[in-house]
Amino acid sequence: MNIILFGPPGVGKGTQADNMVKNFNLHKISTGDLLRDEIKKNTDLSKKIKSIIDKGLLVSDETISDLIVKILSKKIYFNRLIFDGYPRNLNQAKSLDLLIKKYNQKISCVLNLNIDKESIIKRVLGRLVCAKCGLTFNKYFDPPQKEKYDCNLKYLKTRSDDNKNTIKNRLKIYTNKTLPILDYYADQRILYKIDGTRKINQVYGEICDIIGSLGS
Ligand code: ADP
């Protein structure tokens, strides 16, 4: 099954996707992570991408589509993807549907994680990402613990777009461009609403129940 994890920045999509990857033999496709990998290549395109991300704006649909095609066309990922942070506008949602059809696959569900604006800001400003293994933690709500984290603490970094100014733009874009996609998925009857303010394990429990109810 392919799953879309939907929700505002900082709601915990990445954390939940990491849990799902471990337990359901799925692959996480985070367009944010793919773009950050692209930035490391230090090309003309990567400079453009970095400047857009640091402003909290959306990277062009063409760039995103190129990244997604590379993944969807790979047999090893066939019907086993969790999309984290994609699609982010109606054009991307429609383009994903076309690609999913082209590659004979299916989107089984869209899990919509909800949270209030104040908590988003706290979560984003406390977010720490390991530059080595990619795991995400939170200074305040989910500090790294020995059982979950093998790397040295020195690898934990704050993302350059996780600051007070950029988060305001990211939230504006989320409200204006990303949230409207929900109607598109509600019409397809694959949308599930989940309260993302609860503890990581509680949210994960609900995700497992939904996935369990879907069959194959
Ligand atoms: P978050 O979900 O916390 O905003 P992400 O890592 O998903 O973090 O995204 C970081 C930034 O990468 C976004 O603010 C945006 O600039 C860019 N980005 C990620 N995914 C997309 C996408 N599907 N379309 C356009 N831009 C994207």
JSON list of C-alpha atoms and ligand atoms in Angstrom, two decimals:
[
{"chain": "A", "resi": 1, "resn": "MET", "atom": "CA", "xyz": [0.00, 0.00, 0.00]},
{"chain": "A", "resi": 2, "resn": "ASN", "atom": "CA", "xyz": [1.03, 3.61, -0.59]},
{"chain": "A", "resi": 3, "resn": "ILE", "atom": "CA", "xyz": [0.21, 6.08, 2.19]},
{"chain": "A", "resi": 4, "resn": "ILE", "atom": "CA", "xyz": [0.18, 9.88, 2.27]},
{"chain": "A", "resi": 5, "resn": "LEU", "atom": "CA", "xyz": [1.09, 11.48, 5.61]},
{"chain": "A", "resi": 6, "resn": "PHE", "atom": "CA", "xyz": [-0.54, 14.88, 5.60]},
{"chain": "A", "resi": 7, "resn": "GLY", "atom": "CA", "xyz": [-0.25, 17.73, 8.10]},
{"chain": "A", "resi": 8, "resn": "PRO", "atom": "CA", "xyz": [1.45, 21.02, 8.96]},
{"chain": "A", "resi": 9, "resn": "PRO", "atom": "CA", "xyz": [5.19, 21.41, 9.61]},
{"chain": "A", "resi": 10, "resn": "GLY", "atom": "CA", "xyz": [6.18, 19.95, 12.96]},
{"chain": "A", "resi": 11, "resn": "VAL", "atom": "CA", "xyz": [3.09, 17.80, 13.47]},
{"chain": "A", "resi": 12, "resn": "GLY", "atom": "CA", "xyz": [5.24, 14.66, 13.56]},
{"chain": "A", "resi": 13, "resn": "LYS", "atom": "CA", "xyz": [4.88, 13.22, 10.06]},
{"chain": "A", "resi": 14, "resn": "GLY", "atom": "CA", "xyz": [8.56, 12.30, 9.86]},
{"chain": "A", "resi": 15, "resn": "THR", "atom": "CA", "xyz": [8.60, 10.64, 13.29]},
{"chain": "A", "resi": 16, "resn": "GLN", "atom": "CA", "xyz": [5.48, 8.60, 12.52]},
{"chain": "A", "resi": 17, "resn": "ALA", "atom": "CA", "xyz": [6.82, 7.67, 9.08]},
{"chain": "A", "resi": 18, "resn": "ASP", "atom": "CA", "xyz": [10.03, 6.36, 10.67]},
{"chain": "A", "resi": 19, "resn": "ASN", "atom": "CA", "xyz": [7.94, 4.13, 12.98]},
{"chain": "A", "resi": 20, "resn": "MET", "atom": "CA", "xyz": [5.82, 2.88, 10.07]},
{"chain": "A", "resi": 21, "resn": "VAL", "atom": "CA", "xyz": [8.89, 2.06, 7.98]},
{"chain": "A", "resi": 22, "resn": "LYS", "atom": "CA", "xyz": [10.18, -0.20, 10.77]},
{"chain": "A", "resi": 23, "resn": "ASN", "atom": "CA", "xyz": [6.93, -2.09, 11.39]},
{"chain": "A", "resi": 24, "resn": "PHE", "atom": "CA", "xyz": [5.25, -2.32, 7.98]},
{"chain": "A", "resi": 25, "resn": "ASN", "atom": "CA", "xyz": [8.17, -2.82, 5.59]},
{"chain": "A", "resi": 26, "resn": "LEU", "atom": "CA", "xyz": [7.47, 0.47, 3.82]},
{"chain": "A", "resi": 27, "resn": "HIS", "atom": "CA", "xyz": [9.78, 3.19, 2.46]},
{"chain": "A", "resi": 28, "resn": "LYS", "atom": "CA", "xyz": [9.57, 6.82, 3.51]},
{"chain": "A", "resi": 29, "resn": "ILE", "atom": "CA", "xyz": [9.70, 9.42, 0.75]},
{"chain": "A", "resi": 30, "resn": "SER", "atom": "CA", "xyz": [10.11, 12.86, 2.30]},
{"chain": "A", "resi": 31, "resn": "THR", "atom": "CA", "xyz": [10.32, 15.52, -0.41]},
{"chain": "A", "resi": 32, "resn": "GLY", "atom": "CA", "xyz": [11.92, 17.81, 2.21]},
{"chain": "A", "resi": 33, "resn": "ASP", "atom": "CA", "xyz": [14.71, 15.23, 2.79]},
{"chain": "A", "resi": 34, "resn": "LEU", "atom": "CA", "xyz": [15.15, 14.68, -0.96]},
{"chain": "A", "resi": 35, "resn": "LEU", "atom": "CA", "xyz": [15.49, 18.44, -1.45]},
{"chain": "A", "resi": 36, "resn": "ARG", "atom": "CA", "xyz": [18.01, 18.72, 1.42]},
{"chain": "A", "resi": 37, "resn": "ASP", "atom": "CA", "xyz": [20.03, 15.89, -0.24]},
{"chain": "A", "resi": 38, "resn": "GLU", "atom": "CA", "xyz": [19.89, 17.86, -3.49]},
{"chain": "A", "resi": 39, "resn": "ILE", "atom": "CA", "xyz": [21.22, 20.96, -1.66]},
{"chain": "A", "resi": 40, "resn": "LYS", "atom": "CA", "xyz": [24.29, 19.00, -0.51]},
{"chain": "A", "resi": 41, "resn": "LYS", "atom": "CA", "xyz": [25.29, 18.48, -4.19]},
{"chain": "A", "resi": 42, "resn": "ASN", "atom": "CA", "xyz": [26.15, 22.17, -4.43]},
{"chain": "A", "resi": 43, "resn": "THR", "atom": "CA", "xyz": [24.91, 22.80, -7.99]},
{"chain": "A", "resi": 44, "resn": "ASP", "atom": "CA", "xyz": [23.07, 25.81, -9.49]},
{"chain": "A", "resi": 45, "resn": "LEU", "atom": "CA", "xyz": [19.77, 24.04, -8.80]},
{"chain": "A", "resi": 46, "resn": "SER", "atom": "CA", "xyz": [20.75, 23.36, -5.19]},
{"chain": "A", "resi": 47, "resn": "LYS", "atom": "CA", "xyz": [21.43, 27.05, -4.51]},
{"chain": "A", "resi": 48, "resn": "LYS", "atom": "CA", "xyz": [17.97, 27.90, -5.87]},
{"chain": "A", "resi": 49, "resn": "ILE", "atom": "CA", "xyz": [16.34, 25.20, -3.73]},
{"chain": "A", "resi": 50, "resn": "LYS", "atom": "CA", "xyz": [18.13, 26.36, -0.57]},
{"chain": "A", "resi": 51, "resn": "SER", "atom": "CA", "xyz": [17.03, 29.95, -1.02]},
{"chain": "A", "resi": 52, "resn": "ILE", "atom": "CA", "xyz": [13.38, 28.88, -1.52]},
{"chain": "A", "resi": 53, "resn": "ILE", "atom": "CA", "xyz": [13.39, 26.56, 1.50]},
{"chain": "A", "resi": 54, "resn": "ASP", "atom": "CA", "xyz": [15.01, 29.17, 3.73]},
{"chain": "A", "resi": 55, "resn": "LYS", "atom": "CA", "xyz": [12.23, 31.60, 2.80]},
{"chain": "A", "resi": 56, "resn": "GLY", "atom": "CA", "xyz": [9.60, 28.99, 3.70]},
{"chain": "A", "resi": 57, "resn": "LEU", "atom": "CA", "xyz": [8.20, 28.92, 0.14]},
{"chain": "A", "resi": 58, "resn": "LEU", "atom": "CA", "xyz": [7.37, 25.93, -2.06]},
{"chain": "A", "resi": 59, "resn": "VAL", "atom": "CA", "xyz": [9.93, 24.54, -4.48]},
{"chain": "A", "resi": 60, "resn": "SER", "atom": "CA", "xyz": [8.62, 24.35, -8.07]},
{"chain": "A", "resi": 61, "resn": "ASP", "atom": "CA", "xyz": [6.23, 21.55, -9.00]},
{"chain": "A", "resi": 62, "resn": "GLU", "atom": "CA", "xyz": [8.57, 20.51, -11.86]},
{"chain": "A", "resi": 63, "resn": "THR", "atom": "CA", "xyz": [11.51, 19.96, -9.52]},
{"chain": "A", "resi": 64, "resn": "ILE", "atom": "CA", "xyz": [9.32, 17.95, -7.15]},
{"chain": "A", "resi": 65, "resn": "SER", "atom": "CA", "xyz": [7.79, 15.91, -9.97]},
{"chain": "A", "resi": 66, "resn": "ASP", "atom": "CA", "xyz": [11.28, 14.96, -11.25]},
{"chain": "A", "resi": 67, "resn": "LEU", "atom": "CA", "xyz": [12.17, 13.66, -7.78]},
{"chain": "A", "resi": 68, "resn": "ILE", "atom": "CA", "xyz": [8.93, 11.69, -7.43]},
{"chain": "A", "resi": 69, "resn": "VAL", "atom": "CA", "xyz": [9.13, 10.05, -10.88]},
{"chain": "A", "resi": 70, "resn": "LYS", "atom": "CA", "xyz": [12.58, 8.71, -10.03]},
{"chain": "A", "resi": 71, "resn": "ILE", "atom": "CA", "xyz": [11.12, 6.97, -6.97]},
{"chain": "A", "resi": 72, "resn": "LEU", "atom": "CA", "xyz": [7.76, 5.76, -8.33]},
{"chain": "A", "resi": 73, "resn": "SER", "atom": "CA", "xyz": [9.39, 4.15, -11.34]},
{"chain": "A", "resi": 74, "resn": "LYS", "atom": "CA", "xyz": [11.61, 1.93, -9.14]},
{"chain": "A", "resi": 75, "resn": "LYS", "atom": "CA", "xyz": [10.34, -1.64, -8.74]},
{"chain": "A", "resi": 76, "resn": "ILE", "atom": "CA", "xyz": [11.71, -2.02, -5.20]},
{"chain": "A", "resi": 77, "resn": "TYR", "atom": "CA", "xyz": [9.31, 0.68, -3.99]},
{"chain": "A", "resi": 78, "resn": "PHE", "atom": "CA", "xyz": [6.27, -0.73, -5.81]},
{"chain": "A", "resi": 79, "resn": "ASN", "atom": "CA", "xyz": [3.17, 0.00, -3.68]},
{"chain": "A", "resi": 80, "resn": "ARG", "atom": "CA", "xyz": [5.30, 0.39, -0.53]},
{"chain": "A", "resi": 81, "resn": "LEU", "atom": "CA", "xyz": [5.69, 4.13, -0.13]},
{"chain": "A", "resi": 82, "resn": "ILE", "atom": "CA", "xyz": [4.89, 6.59, 2.63]},
{"chain": "A", "resi": 83, "resn": "PHE", "atom": "CA", "xyz": [4.76, 10.12, 1.22]},
{"chain": "A", "resi": 84, "resn": "ASP", "atom": "CA", "xyz": [5.82, 12.65, 3.85]},
{"chain": "A", "resi": 85, "resn": "GLY", "atom": "CA", "xyz": [5.39, 16.31, 2.87]},
{"chain": "A", "resi": 86, "resn": "TYR", "atom": "CA", "xyz": [4.03, 15.52, -0.59]},
{"chain": "A", "resi": 87, "resn": "PRO", "atom": "CA", "xyz": [1.73, 16.47, -2.25]},
{"chain": "A", "resi": 88, "resn": "ARG", "atom": "CA", "xyz": [1.72, 20.06, -1.03]},
{"chain": "A", "resi": 89, "resn": "ASN", "atom": "CA", "xyz": [-0.70, 21.71, -3.46]},
{"chain": "A", "resi": 90, "resn": "LEU", "atom": "CA", "xyz": [-3.56, 20.63, -5.71]},
{"chain": "A", "resi": 91, "resn": "ASN", "atom": "CA", "xyz": [-1.37, 20.49, -8.81]},
{"chain": "A", "resi": 92, "resn": "GLN", "atom": "CA", "xyz": [1.01, 18.06, -7.06]},
{"chain": "A", "resi": 93, "resn": "ALA", "atom": "CA", "xyz": [-1.94, 15.93, -5.86]},
{"chain": "A", "resi": 94, "resn": "LYS", "atom": "CA", "xyz": [-3.32, 15.63, -9.39]},
{"chain": "A", "resi": 95, "resn": "SER", "atom": "CA", "xyz": [0.10, 14.94, -10.84]},
{"chain": "A", "resi": 96, "resn": "LEU", "atom": "CA", "xyz": [0.66, 12.21, -8.22]},
{"chain": "A", "resi": 97, "resn": "ASP", "atom": "CA", "xyz": [-2.62, 10.56, -9.21]},
{"chain": "A", "resi": 98, "resn": "LEU", "atom": "CA", "xyz": [-1.52, 10.47, -12.84]},
{"chain": "A", "resi": 99, "resn": "LEU", "atom": "CA", "xyz": [1.86, 8.98, -11.92]},
{"chain": "A", "resi": 100, "resn": "ILE", "atom": "CA", "xyz": [0.29, 6.42, -9.58]},
{"chain": "A", "resi": 101, "resn": "LYS", "atom": "CA", "xyz": [-1.97, 5.27, -12.46]},
{"chain": "A", "resi": 102, "resn": "LYS", "atom": "CA", "xyz": [0.90, 5.25, -14.93]},
{"chain": "A", "resi": 103, "resn": "TYR", "atom": "CA", "xyz": [2.92, 2.95, -12.65]},
{"chain": "A", "resi": 104, "resn": "ASN", "atom": "CA", "xyz": [-0.10, 0.73, -11.81]},
{"chain": "A", "resi": 105, "resn": "GLN", "atom": "CA", "xyz": [-0.19, 1.59, -8.14]},
{"chain": "A", "resi": 106, "resn": "LYS", "atom": "CA", "xyz": [-2.72, 2.82, -5.59]},
{"chain": "A", "resi": 107, "resn": "ILE", "atom": "CA", "xyz": [-2.95, 5.32, -2.73]},
{"chain": "A", "resi": 108, "resn": "SER", "atom": "CA", "xyz": [-4.62, 3.42, 0.12]},
{"chain": "A", "resi": 109, "resn": "CYS", "atom": "CA", "xyz": [-5.09, 6.28, 2.56]},
{"chain": "A", "resi": 110, "resn": "VAL", "atom": "CA", "xyz": [-4.28, 9.87, 3.43]},
{"chain": "A", "resi": 111, "resn": "LEU", "atom": "CA", "xyz": [-3.56, 10.26, 7.16]},
{"chain": "A", "resi": 112, "resn": "ASN", "atom": "CA", "xyz": [-4.29, 13.83, 8.16]},
{"chain": "A", "resi": 113, "resn": "LEU", "atom": "CA", "xyz": [-2.42, 14.75, 11.38]},
{"chain": "A", "resi": 114, "resn": "ASN", "atom": "CA", "xyz": [-3.91, 17.81, 13.08]},
{"chain": "A", "resi": 115, "resn": "ILE", "atom": "CA", "xyz": [-2.41, 20.17, 15.63]},
{"chain": "A", "resi": 116, "resn": "ASP", "atom": "CA", "xyz": [-2.97, 23.73, 16.87]},
{"chain": "A", "resi": 117, "resn": "LYS", "atom": "CA", "xyz": [-0.77, 26.60, 15.66]},
{"chain": "A", "resi": 118, "resn": "GLU", "atom": "CA", "xyz": [0.90, 27.26, 19.03]},
{"chain": "A", "resi": 119, "resn": "SER", "atom": "CA", "xyz": [2.09, 23.67, 19.40]},
{"chain": "A", "resi": 120, "resn": "ILE", "atom": "CA", "xyz": [3.41, 23.69, 15.82]},
{"chain": "A", "resi": 121, "resn": "ILE", "atom": "CA", "xyz": [5.68, 26.61, 16.61]},
{"chain": "A", "resi": 122, "resn": "LYS", "atom": "CA", "xyz": [6.99, 24.99, 19.81]},
{"chain": "A", "resi": 123, "resn": "ARG", "atom": "CA", "xyz": [7.61, 21.70, 18.04]},
{"chain": "A", "resi": 124, "resn": "VAL", "atom": "CA", "xyz": [9.36, 23.24, 15.05]},
{"chain": "A", "resi": 125, "resn": "LEU", "atom": "CA", "xyz": [11.61, 25.45, 17.20]},
{"chain": "A", "resi": 126, "resn": "GLY", "atom": "CA", "xyz": [12.60, 22.45, 19.34]},
{"chain": "A", "resi": 127, "resn": "ARG", "atom": "CA", "xyz": [13.24, 20.06, 16.43]},
{"chain": "A", "resi": 128, "resn": "LEU", "atom": "CA", "xyz": [16.67, 18.40, 16.21]},
{"chain": "A", "resi": 129, "resn": "VAL", "atom": "CA", "xyz": [17.71, 16.28, 13.23]},
{"chain": "A", "resi": 130, "resn": "CYS", "atom": "CA", "xyz": [20.66, 13.89, 13.20]},
{"chain": "A", "resi": 131, "resn": "ALA", "atom": "CA", "xyz": [22.98, 14.81, 10.33]},
{"chain": "A", "resi": 132, "resn": "LYS", "atom": "CA", "xyz": [24.25, 11.20, 10.30]},
{"chain": "A", "resi": 133, "resn": "CYS", "atom": "CA", "xyz": [21.21, 8.89, 10.56]},
{"chain": "A", "resi": 134, "resn": "GLY", "atom": "CA", "xyz": [18.41, 11.37, 9.73]},
{"chain": "A", "resi": 135, "resn": "LEU", "atom": "CA", "xyz": [16.31, 10.61, 12.84]},
{"chain": "A", "resi": 136, "resn": "THR", "atom": "CA", "xyz": [14.30, 13.52, 14.27]},
{"chain": "A", "resi": 137, "resn": "PHE", "atom": "CA", "xyz": [13.96, 14.42, 17.95]},
{"chain": "A", "resi": 138, "resn": "ASN", "atom": "CA", "xyz": [12.64, 17.36, 19.93]},
{"chain": "A", "resi": 139, "resn": "LYS", "atom": "CA", "xyz": [14.54, 19.26, 22.66]},
{"chain": "A", "resi": 140, "resn": "TYR", "atom": "CA", "xyz": [11.35, 19.69, 24.68]},
{"chain": "A", "resi": 141, "resn": "PHE", "atom": "CA", "xyz": [8.99, 16.81, 23.86]},
{"chain": "A", "resi": 142, "resn": "ASP", "atom": "CA", "xyz": [11.08, 13.92, 22.55]},
{"chain": "A", "resi": 143, "resn": "PRO", "atom": "CA", "xyz": [14.75, 14.25, 23.59]},
{"chain": "A", "resi": 144, "resn": "PRO", "atom": "CA", "xyz": [17.16, 11.63, 22.18]},
{"chain": "A", "resi": 145, "resn": "GLN", "atom": "CA", "xyz": [17.40, 8.56, 24.41]},
{"chain": "A", "resi": 146, "resn": "LYS", "atom": "CA", "xyz": [20.06, 5.83, 24.35]},
{"chain": "A", "resi": 147, "resn": "GLU", "atom": "CA", "xyz": [17.57, 3.10, 23.34]},
{"chain": "A", "resi": 148, "resn": "LYS", "atom": "CA", "xyz": [16.43, 5.04, 20.27]},
{"chain": "A", "resi": 149, "resn": "TYR", "atom": "CA", "xyz": [19.57, 6.90, 19.20]},
{"chain": "A", "resi": 150, "resn": "ASP", "atom": "CA", "xyz": [22.98, 5.38, 18.38]},
{"chain": "A", "resi": 151, "resn": "CYS", "atom": "CA", "xyz": [24.86, 8.42, 17.00]},
{"chain": "A", "resi": 152, "resn": "ASN", "atom": "CA", "xyz": [26.89, 11.00, 18.88]},
{"chain": "A", "resi": 153, "resn": "LEU", "atom": "CA", "xyz": [24.89, 14.00, 20.24]},
{"chain": "A", "resi": 154, "resn": "LYS", "atom": "CA", "xyz": [27.16, 16.35, 18.26]},
{"chain": "A", "resi": 155, "resn": "TYR", "atom": "CA", "xyz": [25.33, 15.29, 15.05]},
{"chain": "A", "resi": 156, "resn": "LEU", "atom": "CA", "xyz": [22.01, 16.73, 16.26]},
{"chain": "A", "resi": 157, "resn": "LYS", "atom": "CA", "xyz": [21.32, 19.98, 14.39]},
{"chain": "A", "resi": 158, "resn": "THR", "atom": "CA", "xyz": [18.54, 22.55, 14.01]},
{"chain": "A", "resi": 159, "resn": "ARG", "atom": "CA", "xyz": [17.34, 22.89, 10.40]},
{"chain": "A", "resi": 160, "resn": "SER", "atom": "CA", "xyz": [18.06, 26.27, 8.78]},
{"chain": "A", "resi": 161, "resn": "ASP", "atom": "CA", "xyz": [14.32, 26.77, 8.06]},
{"chain": "A", "resi": 162, "resn": "ASP", "atom": "CA", "xyz": [13.23, 25.97, 11.65]},
{"chain": "A", "resi": 163, "resn": "ASN", "atom": "CA", "xyz": [13.24, 29.56, 12.89]},
{"chain": "A", "resi": 164, "resn": "LYS", "atom": "CA", "xyz": [10.54, 32.02, 13.93]},
{"chain": "A", "resi": 165, "resn": "ASN", "atom": "CA", "xyz": [10.45, 33.99, 10.66]},
{"chain": "A", "resi": 166, "resn": "THR", "atom": "CA", "xyz": [10.43, 31.08, 8.23]},
{"chain": "A", "resi": 167, "resn": "ILE", "atom": "CA", "xyz": [7.84, 29.11, 10.17]},
{"chain": "A", "resi": 168, "resn": "LYS", "atom": "CA", "xyz": [5.35, 31.97, 9.74]},
{"chain": "A", "resi": 169, "resn": "ASN", "atom": "CA", "xyz": [5.65, 31.69, 5.93]},
{"chain": "A", "resi": 170, "resn": "ARG", "atom": "CA", "xyz": [5.52, 27.90, 6.02]},
{"chain": "A", "resi": 171, "resn": "LEU", "atom": "CA", "xyz": [2.26, 28.04, 7.99]},
{"chain": "A", "resi": 172, "resn": "LYS", "atom": "CA", "xyz": [0.77, 30.59, 5.60]},
{"chain": "A", "resi": 173, "resn": "ILE", "atom": "CA", "xyz": [1.62, 28.40, 2.61]},
{"chain": "A", "resi": 174, "resn": "TYR", "atom": "CA", "xyz": [0.24, 25.35, 4.41]},
{"chain": "A", "resi": 175, "resn": "THR", "atom": "CA", "xyz": [-3.07, 27.09, 5.04]},
{"chain": "A", "resi": 176, "resn": "ASN", "atom": "CA", "xyz": [-3.42, 28.62, 1.57]},
{"chain": "A", "resi": 177, "resn": "LYS", "atom": "CA", "xyz": [-1.96, 25.95, -0.71]},
{"chain": "A", "resi": 178, "resn": "THR", "atom": "CA", "xyz": [-1.73, 22.62, 1.11]},
{"chain": "A", "resi": 179, "resn": "LEU", "atom": "CA", "xyz": [-4.87, 22.42, 3.27]},
{"chain": "A", "resi": 180, "resn": "PRO", "atom": "CA", "xyz": [-7.23, 22.79, 0.28]},
{"chain": "A", "resi": 181, "resn": "ILE", "atom": "CA", "xyz": [-6.03, 19.40, -1.03]},
{"chain": "A", "resi": 182, "resn": "LEU", "atom": "CA", "xyz": [-7.98, 17.72, 1.79]},
{"chain": "A", "resi": 183, "resn": "ASP", "atom": "CA", "xyz": [-11.29, 18.12, -0.09]},
{"chain": "A", "resi": 184, "resn": "TYR", "atom": "CA", "xyz": [-9.74, 16.36, -3.07]},
{"chain": "A", "resi": 185, "resn": "TYR", "atom": "CA", "xyz": [-8.92, 13.31, -0.92]},
{"chain": "A", "resi": 186, "resn": "ALA", "atom": "CA", "xyz": [-12.18, 13.47, 1.05]},
{"chain": "A", "resi": 187, "resn": "ASP", "atom": "CA", "xyz": [-14.02, 13.12, -2.29]},
{"chain": "A", "resi": 188, "resn": "GLN", "atom": "CA", "xyz": [-11.96, 9.98, -2.98]},
{"chain": "A", "resi": 189, "resn": "ARG", "atom": "CA", "xyz": [-13.00, 8.63, 0.49]},
{"chain": "A", "resi": 190, "resn": "ILE", "atom": "CA", "xyz": [-9.43, 7.82, 1.52]},
{"chain": "A", "resi": 191, "resn": "LEU", "atom": "CA", "xyz": [-9.00, 10.57, 4.12]},
{"chain": "A", "resi": 192, "resn": "TYR", "atom": "CA", "xyz": [-8.52, 9.80, 7.86]},
{"chain": "A", "resi": 193, "resn": "LYS", "atom": "CA", "xyz": [-8.29, 12.51, 10.52]},
{"chain": "A", "resi": 194, "resn": "ILE", "atom": "CA", "xyz": [-5.88, 11.96, 13.42]},
{"chain": "A", "resi": 195, "resn": "ASP", "atom": "CA", "xyz": [-5.32, 14.13, 16.52]},
{"chain": "A", "resi": 196, "resn": "GLY", "atom": "CA", "xyz": [-1.58, 14.91, 16.34]},
{"chain": "A", "resi": 197, "resn": "THR", "atom": "CA", "xyz": [-1.40, 16.74, 19.67]},
{"chain": "A", "resi": 198, "resn": "ARG", "atom": "CA", "xyz": [-1.17, 13.48, 21.63]},
{"chain": "A", "resi": 199, "resn": "LYS", "atom": "CA", "xyz": [1.97, 11.53, 22.60]},
{"chain": "A", "resi": 200, "resn": "ILE", "atom": "CA", "xyz": [3.98, 9.90, 19.76]},
{"chain": "A", "resi": 201, "resn": "ASN", "atom": "CA", "xyz": [2.93, 6.36, 20.81]},
{"chain": "A", "resi": 202, "resn": "GLN", "atom": "CA", "xyz": [-0.76, 7.26, 21.01]},
{"chain": "A", "resi": 203, "resn": "VAL", "atom": "CA", "xyz": [-0.73, 8.79, 17.53]},
{"chain": "A", "resi": 204, "resn": "TYR", "atom": "CA", "xyz": [1.19, 5.79, 16.25]},
{"chain": "A", "resi": 205, "resn": "GLY", "atom": "CA", "xyz": [-1.35, 3.40, 17.82]},
{"chain": "A", "resi": 206, "resn": "GLU", "atom": "CA", "xyz": [-4.15, 5.07, 15.87]},
{"chain": "A", "resi": 207, "resn": "ILE", "atom": "CA", "xyz": [-2.14, 4.95, 12.65]},
{"chain": "A", "resi": 208, "resn": "CYS", "atom": "CA", "xyz": [-1.60, 1.19, 13.15]},
{"chain": "A", "resi": 209, "resn": "ASP", "atom": "CA", "xyz": [-5.35, 0.68, 13.73]},
{"chain": "A", "resi": 210, "resn": "ILE", "atom": "CA", "xyz": [-6.18, 2.51, 10.50]},
{"chain": "A", "resi": 211, "resn": "ILE", "atom": "CA", "xyz": [-3.59, 0.60, 8.48]},
{"chain": "A", "resi": 212, "resn": "GLY", "atom": "CA", "xyz": [-4.82, -2.66, 10.02]},
{"chain": "A", "resi": 213, "resn": "SER", "atom": "CA", "xyz": [-8.40, -1.87, 8.95]},
{"chain": "A", "resi": 214, "resn": "LEU", "atom": "CA", "xyz": [-7.39, -1.33, 5.32]},
{"chain": "A", "resi": 215, "resn": "GLY", "atom": "CA", "xyz": [-6.53, -4.92, 4.41]},
{"chain": "A", "resi": 216, "resn": "SER", "atom": "CA", "xyz": [-3.85, -5.37, 1.76]},
{"chain": "B", "resi": 1, "resn": "ADP", "atom": "P1", "xyz": [8.02, 20.56, 7.10]},
{"chain": "B", "resi": 1, "resn": "ADP", "atom": "O1", "xyz": [6.99, 19.52, 6.77]},
{"chain": "B", "resi": 1, "resn": "ADP", "atom": "O2", "xyz": [8.38, 20.58, 8.53]},
{"chain": "B", "resi": 1, "resn": "ADP", "atom": "O3", "xyz": [7.68, 21.90, 6.52]},
{"chain": "B", "resi": 1, "resn": "ADP", "atom": "P2", "xyz": [9.80, 19.46, 5.08]},
{"chain": "B", "resi": 1, "resn": "ADP", "atom": "O4", "xyz": [11.12, 18.88, 5.32]},
{"chain": "B", "resi": 1, "resn": "ADP", "atom": "O5", "xyz": [8.70, 18.57, 4.61]},
{"chain": "B", "resi": 1, "resn": "ADP", "atom": "O6", "xyz": [9.41, 20.19, 6.44]},
{"chain": "B", "resi": 1, "resn": "ADP", "atom": "O7", "xyz": [9.91, 20.65, 4.01]},
{"chain": "B", "resi": 1, "resn": "ADP", "atom": "C1", "xyz": [10.86, 21.69, 4.14]},
{"chain": "B", "resi": 1, "resn": "ADP", "atom": "C2", "xyz": [10.76, 22.65, 2.95]},
{"chain": "B", "resi": 1, "resn": "ADP", "atom": "O8", "xyz": [11.04, 21.94, 1.72]},
{"chain": "B", "resi": 1, "resn": "ADP", "atom": "C3", "xyz": [9.37, 23.25, 2.71]},
{"chain": "B", "resi": 1, "resn": "ADP", "atom": "O9", "xyz": [9.13, 24.39, 3.51]},
{"chain": "B", "resi": 1, "resn": "ADP", "atom": "C4", "xyz": [9.45, 23.60, 1.21]},
{"chain": "B", "resi": 1, "resn": "ADP", "atom": "O10", "xyz": [10.22, 24.75, 0.98]},
{"chain": "B", "resi": 1, "resn": "ADP", "atom": "C5", "xyz": [10.24, 22.42, 0.65]},
{"chain": "B", "resi": 1, "resn": "ADP", "atom": "N1", "xyz": [9.34, 21.31, 0.20]},
{"chain": "B", "resi": 1, "resn": "ADP", "atom": "C6", "xyz": [9.23, 20.10, 0.79]},
{"chain": "B", "resi": 1, "resn": "ADP", "atom": "N2", "xyz": [8.33, 19.33, 0.13]},
{"chain": "B", "resi": 1, "resn": "ADP", "atom": "C7", "xyz": [7.86, 20.09, -0.90]},
{"chain": "B", "resi": 1, "resn": "ADP", "atom": "C8", "xyz": [6.91, 19.88, -1.93]},
{"chain": "B", "resi": 1, "resn": "ADP", "atom": "N3", "xyz": [6.23, 18.73, -2.05]},
{"chain": "B", "resi": 1, "resn": "ADP", "atom": "N4", "xyz": [6.67, 20.90, -2.81]},
{"chain": "B", "resi": 1, "resn": "ADP", "atom": "C9", "xyz": [7.34, 22.06, -2.73]},
{"chain": "B", "resi": 1, "resn": "ADP", "atom": "N5", "xyz": [8.25, 22.33, -1.77]},
{"chain": "B", "resi": 1, "resn": "ADP", "atom": "C10", "xyz": [8.52, 21.36, -0.86]}
]
